[in-house]
Tab-separated table of C-alpha atoms in Angstrom:
chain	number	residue	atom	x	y	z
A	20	UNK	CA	7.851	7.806	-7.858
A	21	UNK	CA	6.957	6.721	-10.902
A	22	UNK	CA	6.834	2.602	-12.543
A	23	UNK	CA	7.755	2.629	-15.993
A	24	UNK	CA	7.212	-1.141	-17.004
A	25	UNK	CA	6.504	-3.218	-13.599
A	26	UNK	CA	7.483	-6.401	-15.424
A	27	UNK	CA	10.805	-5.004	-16.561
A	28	UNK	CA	10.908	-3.665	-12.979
A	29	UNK	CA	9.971	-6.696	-11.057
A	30	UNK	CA	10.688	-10.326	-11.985
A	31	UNK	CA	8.736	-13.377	-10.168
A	32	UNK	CA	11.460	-14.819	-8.161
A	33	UNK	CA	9.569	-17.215	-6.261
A	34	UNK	CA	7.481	-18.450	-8.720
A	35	UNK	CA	10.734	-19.083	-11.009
A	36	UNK	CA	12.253	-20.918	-8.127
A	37	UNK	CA	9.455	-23.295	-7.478
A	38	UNK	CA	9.625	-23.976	-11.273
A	39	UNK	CA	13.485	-24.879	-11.140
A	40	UNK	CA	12.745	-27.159	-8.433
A	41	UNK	CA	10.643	-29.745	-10.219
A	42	UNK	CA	12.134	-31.388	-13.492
A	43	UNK	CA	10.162	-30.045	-16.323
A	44	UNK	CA	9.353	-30.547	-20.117
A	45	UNK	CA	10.883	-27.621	-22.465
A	46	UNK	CA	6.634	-27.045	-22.696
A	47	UNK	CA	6.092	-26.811	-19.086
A	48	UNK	CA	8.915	-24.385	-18.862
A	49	UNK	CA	8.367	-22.346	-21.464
A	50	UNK	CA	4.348	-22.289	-19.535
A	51	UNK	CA	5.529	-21.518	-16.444
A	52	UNK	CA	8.275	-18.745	-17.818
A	53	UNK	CA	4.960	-17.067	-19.519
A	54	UNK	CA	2.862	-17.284	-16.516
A	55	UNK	CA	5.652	-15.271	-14.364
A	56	UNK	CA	5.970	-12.816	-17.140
A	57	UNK	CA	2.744	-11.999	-16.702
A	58	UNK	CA	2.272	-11.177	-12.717
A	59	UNK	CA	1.673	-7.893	-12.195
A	60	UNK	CA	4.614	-7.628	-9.403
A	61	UNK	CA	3.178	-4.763	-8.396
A	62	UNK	CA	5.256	-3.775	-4.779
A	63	UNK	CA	3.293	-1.723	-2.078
A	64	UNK	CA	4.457	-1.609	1.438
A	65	UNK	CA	1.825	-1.536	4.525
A	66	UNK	CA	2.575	0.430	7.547
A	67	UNK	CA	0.085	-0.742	10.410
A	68	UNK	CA	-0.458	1.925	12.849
A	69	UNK	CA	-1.472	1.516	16.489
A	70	UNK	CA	-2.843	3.224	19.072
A	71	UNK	CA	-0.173	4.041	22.022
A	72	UNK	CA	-1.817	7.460	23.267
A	73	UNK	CA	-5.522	7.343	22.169
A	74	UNK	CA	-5.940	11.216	24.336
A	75	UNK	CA	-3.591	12.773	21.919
A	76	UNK	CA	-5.778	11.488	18.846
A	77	UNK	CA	-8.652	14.676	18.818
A	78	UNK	CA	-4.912	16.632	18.876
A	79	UNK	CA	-3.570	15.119	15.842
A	80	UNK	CA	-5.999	13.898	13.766
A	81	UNK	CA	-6.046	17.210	11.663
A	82	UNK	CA	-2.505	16.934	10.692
A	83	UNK	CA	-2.368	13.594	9.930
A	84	UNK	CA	-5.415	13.801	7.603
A	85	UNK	CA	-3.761	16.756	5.750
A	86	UNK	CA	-0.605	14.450	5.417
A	87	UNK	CA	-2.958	11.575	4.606
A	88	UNK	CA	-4.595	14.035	1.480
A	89	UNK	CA	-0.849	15.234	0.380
A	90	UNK	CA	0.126	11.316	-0.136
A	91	UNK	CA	-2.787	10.705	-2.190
A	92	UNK	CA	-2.634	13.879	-4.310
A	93	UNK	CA	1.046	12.981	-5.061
A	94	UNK	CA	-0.002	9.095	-5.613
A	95	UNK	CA	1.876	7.864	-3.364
A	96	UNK	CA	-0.947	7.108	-1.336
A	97	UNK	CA	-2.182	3.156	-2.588
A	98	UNK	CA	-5.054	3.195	0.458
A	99	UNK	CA	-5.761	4.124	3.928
A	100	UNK	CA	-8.082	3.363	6.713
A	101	UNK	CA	-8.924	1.822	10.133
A	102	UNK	CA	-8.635	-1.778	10.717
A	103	UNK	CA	-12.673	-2.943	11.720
A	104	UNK	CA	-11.488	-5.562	14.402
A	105	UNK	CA	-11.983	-5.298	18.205
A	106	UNK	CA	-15.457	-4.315	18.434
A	107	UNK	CA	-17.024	-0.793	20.184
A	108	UNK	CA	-13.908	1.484	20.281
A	109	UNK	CA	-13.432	5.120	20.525
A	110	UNK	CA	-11.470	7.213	18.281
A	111	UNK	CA	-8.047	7.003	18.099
A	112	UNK	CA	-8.173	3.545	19.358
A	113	UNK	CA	-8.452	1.440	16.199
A	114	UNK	CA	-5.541	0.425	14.834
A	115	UNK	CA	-5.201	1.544	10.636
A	116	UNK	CA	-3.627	0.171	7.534
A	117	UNK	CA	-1.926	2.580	5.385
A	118	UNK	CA	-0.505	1.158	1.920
A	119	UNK	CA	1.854	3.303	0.251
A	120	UNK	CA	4.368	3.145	-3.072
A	121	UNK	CA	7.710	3.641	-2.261
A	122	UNK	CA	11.051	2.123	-3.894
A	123	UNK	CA	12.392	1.298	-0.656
A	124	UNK	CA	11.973	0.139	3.048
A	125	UNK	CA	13.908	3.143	3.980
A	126	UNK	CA	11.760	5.415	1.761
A	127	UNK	CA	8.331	3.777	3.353
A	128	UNK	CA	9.898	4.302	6.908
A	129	UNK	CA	10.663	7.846	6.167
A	130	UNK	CA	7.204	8.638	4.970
A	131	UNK	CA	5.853	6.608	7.837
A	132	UNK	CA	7.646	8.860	10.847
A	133	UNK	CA	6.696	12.139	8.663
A	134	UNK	CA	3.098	10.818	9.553
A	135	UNK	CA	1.532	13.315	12.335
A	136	UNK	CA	0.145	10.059	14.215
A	137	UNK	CA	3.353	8.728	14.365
A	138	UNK	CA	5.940	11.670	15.176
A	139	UNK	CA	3.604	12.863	17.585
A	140	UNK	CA	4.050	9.822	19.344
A	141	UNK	CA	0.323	8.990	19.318
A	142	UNK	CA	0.793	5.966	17.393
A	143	UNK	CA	3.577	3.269	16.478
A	144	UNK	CA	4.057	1.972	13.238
A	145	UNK	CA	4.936	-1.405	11.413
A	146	UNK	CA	5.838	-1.460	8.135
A	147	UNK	CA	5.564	-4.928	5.741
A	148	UNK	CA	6.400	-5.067	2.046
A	149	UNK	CA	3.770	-6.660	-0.415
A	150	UNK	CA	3.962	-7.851	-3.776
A	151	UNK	CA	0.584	-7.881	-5.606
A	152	UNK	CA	1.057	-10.722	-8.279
A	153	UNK	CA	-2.916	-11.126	-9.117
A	154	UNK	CA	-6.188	-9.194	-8.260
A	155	UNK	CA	-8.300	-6.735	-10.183
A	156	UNK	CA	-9.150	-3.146	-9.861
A	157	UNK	CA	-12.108	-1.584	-11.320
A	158	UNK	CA	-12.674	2.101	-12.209
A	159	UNK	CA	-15.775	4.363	-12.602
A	160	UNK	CA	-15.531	7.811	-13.005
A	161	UNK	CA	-18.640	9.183	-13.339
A	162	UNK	CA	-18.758	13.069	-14.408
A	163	UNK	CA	-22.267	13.933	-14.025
A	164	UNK	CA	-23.857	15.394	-10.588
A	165	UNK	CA	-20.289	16.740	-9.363
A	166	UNK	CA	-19.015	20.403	-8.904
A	167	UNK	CA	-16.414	21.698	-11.644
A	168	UNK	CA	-13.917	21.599	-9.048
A	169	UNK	CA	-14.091	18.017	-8.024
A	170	UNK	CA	-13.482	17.009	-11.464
A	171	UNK	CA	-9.622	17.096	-11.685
């Protein structure tokens, strides 16, 4: 899955829609067309996973890491973790957020079921679609103190 141009790829439908709703100077729209060109319209989807059989987690939770590692080596893999709500739990019994890239709902379903957790039947899954318009990511790579092979 690769994203060539994301704003060839993605256009700002809603923002372009509240625009046509107001009258507006040739200016204005010209400002607003600019602004939408420049979203990032960056699409993830987010598969929430919960905890329906925590006693099958310790079973598991090798496999789905493994899976977890694949997704990220192939990039597919946006982020991953538990969810830090609810307090004193034990494992297996947090629910987690998983955000992937995918070009569909279908493709994010099918790489939600190949999850360990979830064709196991340990967890059930959600899935949502997100478009990431604004936001920042910052990057340090920092080559010094690791071993050769964590340097890829």
């Amino acid at each position: 899955m690769k994203f060539a141009n994301l704003r060839q790829m993605f256009l700002a439908p809603s923002l372009l829609a509240l625009a046509s709703a107001f009258p507006a100077t040739q200016a204005q729209e010209t400002d607003i067309a600019s602004l939408a060109a420049s979203l990032a319209n960056f699409e993830i989807w987010l598969i929430e996973s919960t905890p329906v059989r925590p006693e099958q987690f310790p079973d598991v939770i090798a496999e789905h890491l493994e899976y977890q590692f694949m997704l990220e080596r192939e990039g597919i893999m946006f982020a991953a973790g538990p969810l830090i709500e609810g307090g004193d739990v034990g494992p297996g019994e947090r629910p987690g957020l998983i955000a992937i890239r995918a070009e569909s709902l279908e493709e994010a379903t099918a790489i939600a079921e190949a999850d360990p957790m979830h064709s196991s039947g340990t967890r059930t899954y959600s899935i949502r679609g997100w478009r990431i318009n604004e936001g920042s990511i910052n990057v340090t790579i920092k080559l010094s103190g690791q071993n050769r092979s964590e340097i890829n």
